[in-house]
């Protein structure tokens, strides 16, 4: 436990009565009141999540664009200053090391937001593949972060940051006090991610709460992202699975002139992937599906296991994603999920599970 | 925290109400508060014979599945269909409408070996 890292907001979480759990090496709030209530707050009004555990890298220099384009799947040259994009960093065989958001903050400057569990590994991978003169800095310990998500997020931003303008979707701006605002999130709702100096975190957290954002934990964060079919690295993404298999081909530019892992993706795209991350939804009521529960064909033959699963608080039914042989991934295919030896019928559905 | 004094309790947070040779079993107010949002209850088959400590039912929240253990040995004689239809009864009325199963107990005296309300309060505080 002593090895756990602590965000600057930990005291604020404790004061709110949050349950804290170890997540990716950090002591993080999993819920304050109820996962369902927090989930609903984000879908109907606005919630705020502590995302101080996430990593921030800064890359700068005239050669940075070409280098990052060899490191990541998406085409960073398409970004103008102030824009960001979802991207993936792959190993040589096309497996996913991490998914991230890359923002271009000026012509030669980039701000990368990576998963908390992968900060050290990502940084090591990038540093060891740095073949050009440019600056790569890990600033993860300097930044606190909050995700403000929900239909009222823009209104709350105006209350807390008067005089500042929220960037357009996927955009990034720096405020007068040096905070960074990104119009991105992991919930499927409008909202923004707000990064500030550690020292300013408690004050901003209090202001966002006072403006109407409900504190939300990792539990709701997981159900919200799963309802949208967004992958979670470690569950739905792994070094053994490619973005083509994960259904993330949209974020891989195979024409841009190559990147680490590209050859595998080109081949899989041409041949069609043999396995696909497949969205499943219960046909009836049943116990919440969870990661690692076996997935079976109608014959009862086990064909895979859930990478992620949950009871969807919006749909009040079980949803999940599993890597399955392509012949079982067609929309409408009837399958079964094995919960403690009992089989519950499920159907292959289109992502997202939840539509407004 | 509500801990009725007419019930007996297990360290794993089940409560027992003994009437004749029938023991009604549910989970404590403390347990439901810890679990939050109960979204699914898996009931045992009526007629099943269980020993004390056997996993007999499952209560699931959004986050986790928790086994409910038989506090004492006996035969399952009745299960609560209402908690199957509306699992939130376990949260809203844990000692009443949120009961889970009933056992015809082998040895009613076993119940007196369980914790009383005061001992259970001490156990959870």
XYZ file of C-alpha atoms in Angstrom, chain A residues 19 30-31 33-37 219 222-223 285-288 290 293 311 339-340 342, chain B residues 33-37 39-40 42-43 58 60-65 67 84-87:
42
model
C -14.284 4.629 -1.397
C -14.119 4.115 -7.227
C -17.396 5.681 -6.076
C -22.421 7.438 -3.406
C -23.514 4.917 -6.005
C -22.131 3.974 -9.411
C -25.612 4.113 -10.932
C -26.310 7.609 -9.530
C -16.841 2.730 -11.352
C -15.976 2.316 -16.596
C -19.722 1.855 -17.232
C -32.215 -10.108 -17.869
C -29.238 -11.740 -16.229
C -26.391 -11.279 -13.780
C -23.920 -8.529 -14.729
C -17.850 -9.324 -16.243
C -16.557 -14.745 -18.349
C -24.502 -4.031 -16.294
C -21.923 -16.842 -15.688
C -20.817 -19.320 -13.018
C -25.186 -20.870 -16.352
C -24.436 -0.193 2.302
C -20.992 -1.569 1.525
C -22.193 -3.235 -1.688
C -24.339 -0.254 -2.800
C -26.729 -0.652 -5.781
C -28.493 -5.104 -9.376
C -28.862 -8.888 -9.361
C -29.036 -15.290 -7.808
C -31.276 -17.532 -5.700
C -25.056 -14.448 -5.016
C -24.227 -8.538 -7.334
C -23.578 -4.810 -7.437
C -22.391 -2.967 -10.544
C -18.824 -3.518 -9.410
C -18.703 -7.008 -7.899
C -20.398 -10.345 -7.250
C -21.416 -14.926 -2.317
C -35.063 -11.492 -8.203
C -37.524 -9.108 -9.866
C -36.378 -6.016 -7.922
C -32.862 -6.500 -6.485
